[in-house]
mmCIF file of C-alpha atoms in Angstrom:
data_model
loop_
_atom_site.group_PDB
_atom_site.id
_atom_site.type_symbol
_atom_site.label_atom_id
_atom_site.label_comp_id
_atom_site.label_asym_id
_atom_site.label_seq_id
_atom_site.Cartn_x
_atom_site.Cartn_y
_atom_site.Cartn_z
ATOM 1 C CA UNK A 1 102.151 93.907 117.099
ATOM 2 C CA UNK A 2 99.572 95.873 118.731
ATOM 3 C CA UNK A 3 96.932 93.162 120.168
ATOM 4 C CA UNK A 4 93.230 94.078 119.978
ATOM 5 C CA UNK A 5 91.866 95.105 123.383
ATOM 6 C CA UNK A 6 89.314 92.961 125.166
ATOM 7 C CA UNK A 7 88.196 93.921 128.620
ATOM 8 C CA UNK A 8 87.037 91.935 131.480
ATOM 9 C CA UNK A 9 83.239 92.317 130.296
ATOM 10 C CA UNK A 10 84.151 90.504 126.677
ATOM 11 C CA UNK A 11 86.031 87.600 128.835
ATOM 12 C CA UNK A 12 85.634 84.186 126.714
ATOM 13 C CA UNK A 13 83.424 81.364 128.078
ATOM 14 C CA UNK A 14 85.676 79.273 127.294
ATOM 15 C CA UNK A 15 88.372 80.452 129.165
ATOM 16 C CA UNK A 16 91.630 78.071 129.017
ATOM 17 C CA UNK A 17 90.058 76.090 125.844
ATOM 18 C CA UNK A 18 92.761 75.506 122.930
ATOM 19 C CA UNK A 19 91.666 74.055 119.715
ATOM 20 C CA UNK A 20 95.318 73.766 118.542
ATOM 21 C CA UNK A 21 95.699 70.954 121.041
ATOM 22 C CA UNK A 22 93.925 68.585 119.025
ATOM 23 C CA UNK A 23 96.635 69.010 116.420
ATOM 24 C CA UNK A 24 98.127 65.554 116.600
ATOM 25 C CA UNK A 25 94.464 64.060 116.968
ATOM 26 C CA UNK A 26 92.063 62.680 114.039
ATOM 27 C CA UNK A 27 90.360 66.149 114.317
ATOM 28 C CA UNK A 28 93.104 67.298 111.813
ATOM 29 C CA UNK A 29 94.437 65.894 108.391
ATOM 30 C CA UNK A 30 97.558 66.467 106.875
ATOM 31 C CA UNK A 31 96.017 69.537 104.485
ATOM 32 C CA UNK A 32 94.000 70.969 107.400
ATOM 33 C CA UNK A 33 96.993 70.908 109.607
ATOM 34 C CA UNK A 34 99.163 72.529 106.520
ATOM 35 C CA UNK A 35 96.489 75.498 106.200
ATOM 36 C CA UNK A 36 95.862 76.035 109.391
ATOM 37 C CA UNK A 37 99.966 76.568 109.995
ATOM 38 C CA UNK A 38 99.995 79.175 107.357
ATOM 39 C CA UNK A 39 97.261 80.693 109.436
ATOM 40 C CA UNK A 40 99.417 80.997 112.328
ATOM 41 C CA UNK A 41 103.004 81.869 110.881
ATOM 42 C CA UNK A 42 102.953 83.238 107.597
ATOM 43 C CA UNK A 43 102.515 87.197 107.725
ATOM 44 C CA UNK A 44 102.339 88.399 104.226
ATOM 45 C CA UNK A 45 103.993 91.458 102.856
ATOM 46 C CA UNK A 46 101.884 94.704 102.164
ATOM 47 C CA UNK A 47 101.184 94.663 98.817
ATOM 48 C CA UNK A 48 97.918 96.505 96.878
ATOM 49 C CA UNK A 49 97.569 99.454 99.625
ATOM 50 C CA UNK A 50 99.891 102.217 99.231
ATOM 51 C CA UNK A 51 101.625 103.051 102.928
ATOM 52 C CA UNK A 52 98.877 105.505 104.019
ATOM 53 C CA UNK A 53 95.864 103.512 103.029
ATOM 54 C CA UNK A 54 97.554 100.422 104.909
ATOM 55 C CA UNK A 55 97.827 102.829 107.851
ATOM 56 C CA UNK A 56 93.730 103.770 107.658
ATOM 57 C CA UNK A 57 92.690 100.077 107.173
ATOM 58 C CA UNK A 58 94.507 99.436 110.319
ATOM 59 C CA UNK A 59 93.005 102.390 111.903
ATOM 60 C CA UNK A 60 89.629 100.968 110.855
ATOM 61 C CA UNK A 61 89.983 97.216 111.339
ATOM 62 C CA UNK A 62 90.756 98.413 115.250
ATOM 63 C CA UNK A 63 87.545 99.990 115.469
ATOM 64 C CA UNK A 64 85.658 97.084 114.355
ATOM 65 C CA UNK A 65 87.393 93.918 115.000
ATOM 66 C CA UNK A 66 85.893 91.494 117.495
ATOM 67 C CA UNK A 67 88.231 92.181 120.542
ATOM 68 C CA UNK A 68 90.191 88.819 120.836
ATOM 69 C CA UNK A 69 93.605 88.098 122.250
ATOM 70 C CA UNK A 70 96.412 87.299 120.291
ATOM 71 C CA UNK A 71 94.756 89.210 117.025
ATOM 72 C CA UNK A 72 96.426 92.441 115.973
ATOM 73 C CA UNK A 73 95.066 95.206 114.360
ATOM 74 C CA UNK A 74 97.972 95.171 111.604
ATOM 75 C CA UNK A 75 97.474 91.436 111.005
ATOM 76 C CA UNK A 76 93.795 91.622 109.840
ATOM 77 C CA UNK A 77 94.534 94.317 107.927
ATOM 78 C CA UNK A 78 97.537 92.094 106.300
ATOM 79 C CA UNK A 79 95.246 89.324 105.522
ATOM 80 C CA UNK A 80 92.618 92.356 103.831
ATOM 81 C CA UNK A 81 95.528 93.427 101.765
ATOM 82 C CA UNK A 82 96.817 89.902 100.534
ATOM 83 C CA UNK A 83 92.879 88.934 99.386
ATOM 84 C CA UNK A 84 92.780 92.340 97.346
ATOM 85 C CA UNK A 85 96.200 91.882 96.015
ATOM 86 C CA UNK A 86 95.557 88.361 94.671
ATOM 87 C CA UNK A 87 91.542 90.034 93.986
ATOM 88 C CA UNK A 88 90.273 86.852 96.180
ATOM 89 C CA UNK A 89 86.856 87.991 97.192
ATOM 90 C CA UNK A 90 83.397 86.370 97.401
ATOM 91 C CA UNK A 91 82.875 86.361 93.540
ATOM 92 C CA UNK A 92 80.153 88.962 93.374
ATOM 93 C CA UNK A 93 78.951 92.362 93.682
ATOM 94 C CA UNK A 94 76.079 94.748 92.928
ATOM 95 C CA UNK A 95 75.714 95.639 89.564
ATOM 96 C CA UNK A 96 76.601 99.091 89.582
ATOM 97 C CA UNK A 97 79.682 98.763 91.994
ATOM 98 C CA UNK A 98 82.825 98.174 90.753
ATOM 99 C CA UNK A 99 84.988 95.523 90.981
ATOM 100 C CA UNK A 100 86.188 94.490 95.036
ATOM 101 C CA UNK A 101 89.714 95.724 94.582
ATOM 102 C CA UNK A 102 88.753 99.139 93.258
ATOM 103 C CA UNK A 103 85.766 99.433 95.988
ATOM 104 C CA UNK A 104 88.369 99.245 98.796
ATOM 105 C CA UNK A 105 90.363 101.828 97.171
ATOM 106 C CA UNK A 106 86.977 103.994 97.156
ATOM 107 C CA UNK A 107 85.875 103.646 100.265
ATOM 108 C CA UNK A 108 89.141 103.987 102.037
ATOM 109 C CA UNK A 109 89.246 107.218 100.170
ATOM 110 C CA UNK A 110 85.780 107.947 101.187
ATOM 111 C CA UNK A 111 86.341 107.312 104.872
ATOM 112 C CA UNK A 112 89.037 109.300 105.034
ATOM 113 C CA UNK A 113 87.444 112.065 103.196
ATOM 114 C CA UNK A 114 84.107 111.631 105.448
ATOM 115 C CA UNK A 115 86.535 111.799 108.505
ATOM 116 C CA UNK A 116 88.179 115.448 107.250
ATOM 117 C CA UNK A 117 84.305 116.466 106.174
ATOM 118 C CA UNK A 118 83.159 115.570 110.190
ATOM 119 C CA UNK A 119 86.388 116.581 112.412
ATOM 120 C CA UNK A 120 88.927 118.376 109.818
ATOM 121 C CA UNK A 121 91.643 115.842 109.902
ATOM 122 C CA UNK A 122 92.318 112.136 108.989
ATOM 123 C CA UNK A 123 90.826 109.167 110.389
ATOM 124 C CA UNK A 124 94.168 108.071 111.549
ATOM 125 C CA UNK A 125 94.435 111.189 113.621
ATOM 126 C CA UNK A 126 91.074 111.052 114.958
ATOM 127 C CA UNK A 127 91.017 110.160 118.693
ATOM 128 C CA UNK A 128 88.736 106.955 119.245
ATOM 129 C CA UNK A 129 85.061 108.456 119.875
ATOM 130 C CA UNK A 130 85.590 110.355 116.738
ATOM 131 C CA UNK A 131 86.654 107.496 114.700
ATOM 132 C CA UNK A 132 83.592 105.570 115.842
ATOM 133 C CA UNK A 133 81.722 108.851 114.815
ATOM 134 C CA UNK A 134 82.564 108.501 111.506
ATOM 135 C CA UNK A 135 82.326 105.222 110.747
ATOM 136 C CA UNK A 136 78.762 105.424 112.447
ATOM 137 C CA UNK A 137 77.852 107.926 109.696
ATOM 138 C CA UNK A 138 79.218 105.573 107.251
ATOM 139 C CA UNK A 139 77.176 102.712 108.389
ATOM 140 C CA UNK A 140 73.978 105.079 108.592
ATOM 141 C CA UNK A 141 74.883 106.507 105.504
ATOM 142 C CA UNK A 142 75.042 110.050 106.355
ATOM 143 C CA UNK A 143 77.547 110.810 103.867
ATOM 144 C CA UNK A 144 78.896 113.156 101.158
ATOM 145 C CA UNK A 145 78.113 111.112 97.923
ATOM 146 C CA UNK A 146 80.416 112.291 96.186
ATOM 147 C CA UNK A 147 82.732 111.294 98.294
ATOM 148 C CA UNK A 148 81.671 107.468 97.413
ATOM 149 C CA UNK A 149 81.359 107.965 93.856
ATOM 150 C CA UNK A 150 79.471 104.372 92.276
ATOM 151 C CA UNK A 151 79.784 103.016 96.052
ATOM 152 C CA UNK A 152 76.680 102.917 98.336
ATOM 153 C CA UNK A 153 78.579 104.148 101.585
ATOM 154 C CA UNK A 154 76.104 102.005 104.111
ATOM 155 C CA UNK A 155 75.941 98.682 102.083
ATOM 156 C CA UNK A 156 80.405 99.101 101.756
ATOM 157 C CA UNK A 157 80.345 99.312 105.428
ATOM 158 C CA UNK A 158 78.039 96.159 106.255
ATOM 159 C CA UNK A 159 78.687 94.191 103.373
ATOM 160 C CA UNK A 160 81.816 94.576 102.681
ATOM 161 C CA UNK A 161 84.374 96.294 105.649
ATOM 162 C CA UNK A 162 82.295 94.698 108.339
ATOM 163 C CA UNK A 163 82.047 91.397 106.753
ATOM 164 C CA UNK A 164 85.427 91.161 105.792
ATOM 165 C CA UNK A 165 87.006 91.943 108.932
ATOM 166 C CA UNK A 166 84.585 89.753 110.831
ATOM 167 C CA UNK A 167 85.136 86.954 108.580
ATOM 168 C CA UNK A 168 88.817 87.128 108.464
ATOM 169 C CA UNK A 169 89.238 87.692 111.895
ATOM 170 C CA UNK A 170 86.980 84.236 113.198
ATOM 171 C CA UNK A 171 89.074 82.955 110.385
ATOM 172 C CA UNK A 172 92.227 82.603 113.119
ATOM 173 C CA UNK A 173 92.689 79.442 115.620
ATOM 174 C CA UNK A 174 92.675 81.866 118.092
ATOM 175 C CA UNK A 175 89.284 83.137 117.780
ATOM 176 C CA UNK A 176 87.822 79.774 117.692
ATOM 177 C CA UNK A 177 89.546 79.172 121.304
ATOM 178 C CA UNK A 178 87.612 82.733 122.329
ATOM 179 C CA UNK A 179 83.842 81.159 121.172
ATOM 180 C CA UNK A 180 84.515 77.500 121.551
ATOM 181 C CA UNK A 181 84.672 76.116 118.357
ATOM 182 C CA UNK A 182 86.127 72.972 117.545
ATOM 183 C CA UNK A 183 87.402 73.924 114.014
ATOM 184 C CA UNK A 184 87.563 71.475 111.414
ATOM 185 C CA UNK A 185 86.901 67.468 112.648
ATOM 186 C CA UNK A 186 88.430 65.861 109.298
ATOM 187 C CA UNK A 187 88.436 62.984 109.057
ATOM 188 C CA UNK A 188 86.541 62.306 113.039
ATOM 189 C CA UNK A 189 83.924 64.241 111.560
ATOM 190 C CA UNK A 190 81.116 65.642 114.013
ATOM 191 C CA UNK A 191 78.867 62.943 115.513
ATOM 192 C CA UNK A 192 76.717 64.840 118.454
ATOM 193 C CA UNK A 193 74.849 67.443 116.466
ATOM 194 C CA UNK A 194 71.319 68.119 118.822
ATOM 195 C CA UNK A 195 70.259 70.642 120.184
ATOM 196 C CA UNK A 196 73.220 71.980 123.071
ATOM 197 C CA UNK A 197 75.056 67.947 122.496
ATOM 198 C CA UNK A 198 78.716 68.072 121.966
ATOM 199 C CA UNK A 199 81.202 65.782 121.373
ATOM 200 C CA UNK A 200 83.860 64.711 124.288
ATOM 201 C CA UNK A 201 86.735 67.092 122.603
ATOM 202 C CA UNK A 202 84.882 69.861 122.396
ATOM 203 C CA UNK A 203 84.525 73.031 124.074
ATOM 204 C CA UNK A 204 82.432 73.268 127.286
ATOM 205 C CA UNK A 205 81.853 76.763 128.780
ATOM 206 C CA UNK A 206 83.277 77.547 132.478
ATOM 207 C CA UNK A 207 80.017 79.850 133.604
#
């Protein structure tokens, strides 16, 4: 899979730091070891997104994922499709929006169509600058409404596309080795908690 690009300007802090090798430590249980395996080796199938909506959530989810090694475009985007498959969201939404599952379908609709309104041709086959063009209008909400039908085009793209992604995304191991975090500590449990204290097994920056 295709990783997400980081350059030498994003490098990690924390350079060389693995939060995995606490795995046989009391940092992890037996249940935080089992999910966080899942986590690393279970790539579900595509499932709710029809072949061409998969391919512009991709598209999108490489414009706006953090840039951290190891991640892939195409497994975010996996993870996006299993929660709307199995309709695992945050358990509420605006009033007049519809339910999560059906807002995806929407808005991937509507970014597509915003991309063909903007450059003539699909987001997918946008080059990069244009891609970021669009989903800048999105996020300022320069958009055809009724493209968007009951969807409010800015609020999808902060609370919803951008949150997702985010969240799934600092969801993996291997972002938490990118910003230093020690993960779960069941049952050792965090004991230094001040202001810039840390325990001995955590993370210390190398700059």
């Amino acid at each position: 899979m295709r990783e997400i690009d980081k350059g030498d300007e994003t490098a990690s802090p924390y350079a060389g730091y693995d939060v995995l090798a606490k795995w046989n430590t009391p940092s992890f249980d037996d249940r935080t070891r089992g999910v966080l395996e899942r986590r690393l080796t279970e790539i579900s199938p595509r499932r709710f997104l029809a072949p061409d909506a998969f391919a512009l959530l991709e598209a999108v989810v490489e414009r706006l994922a953090p840039p951290l090694p190891g991640l892939s475009p195409r497994l975010l985007a996996r993870w996006i499709d299993a929660c709307l498959y199995e309709n695992f969201g945050e358990g509420f939404r605006a009033v007049a929006a519809p339910p999560w599952p059906q807002s995806w379908r929407i808005g991937l609709g509507a970014i597509d169509g915003e991309a063909r309104r903007l450059f003539g041709a699909p987001f997918v086959a946008l080059g990069a600058d244009e891609k970021d063009a669009t989903l800048q209008a999105i996020q300022q909400g320069t958009t055809d409404a009724a493209l968007w039908r009951r969807l409010d085009a800015a609020s999808f793209f902060s609370d919803t596309l951008l949150k997702t992604i985010a969240g799934l995304a600092y969801a993996h191991p291997l972002a938490w080795n990118d910003i230093g975090f020690g993960g779960p500590a069941s049952p050792r449990g965090y004991v230094r908690l001040g202001f810039d204290a840390r325990d001995p097994w955590e993370a210390r920056e190398r700059r």
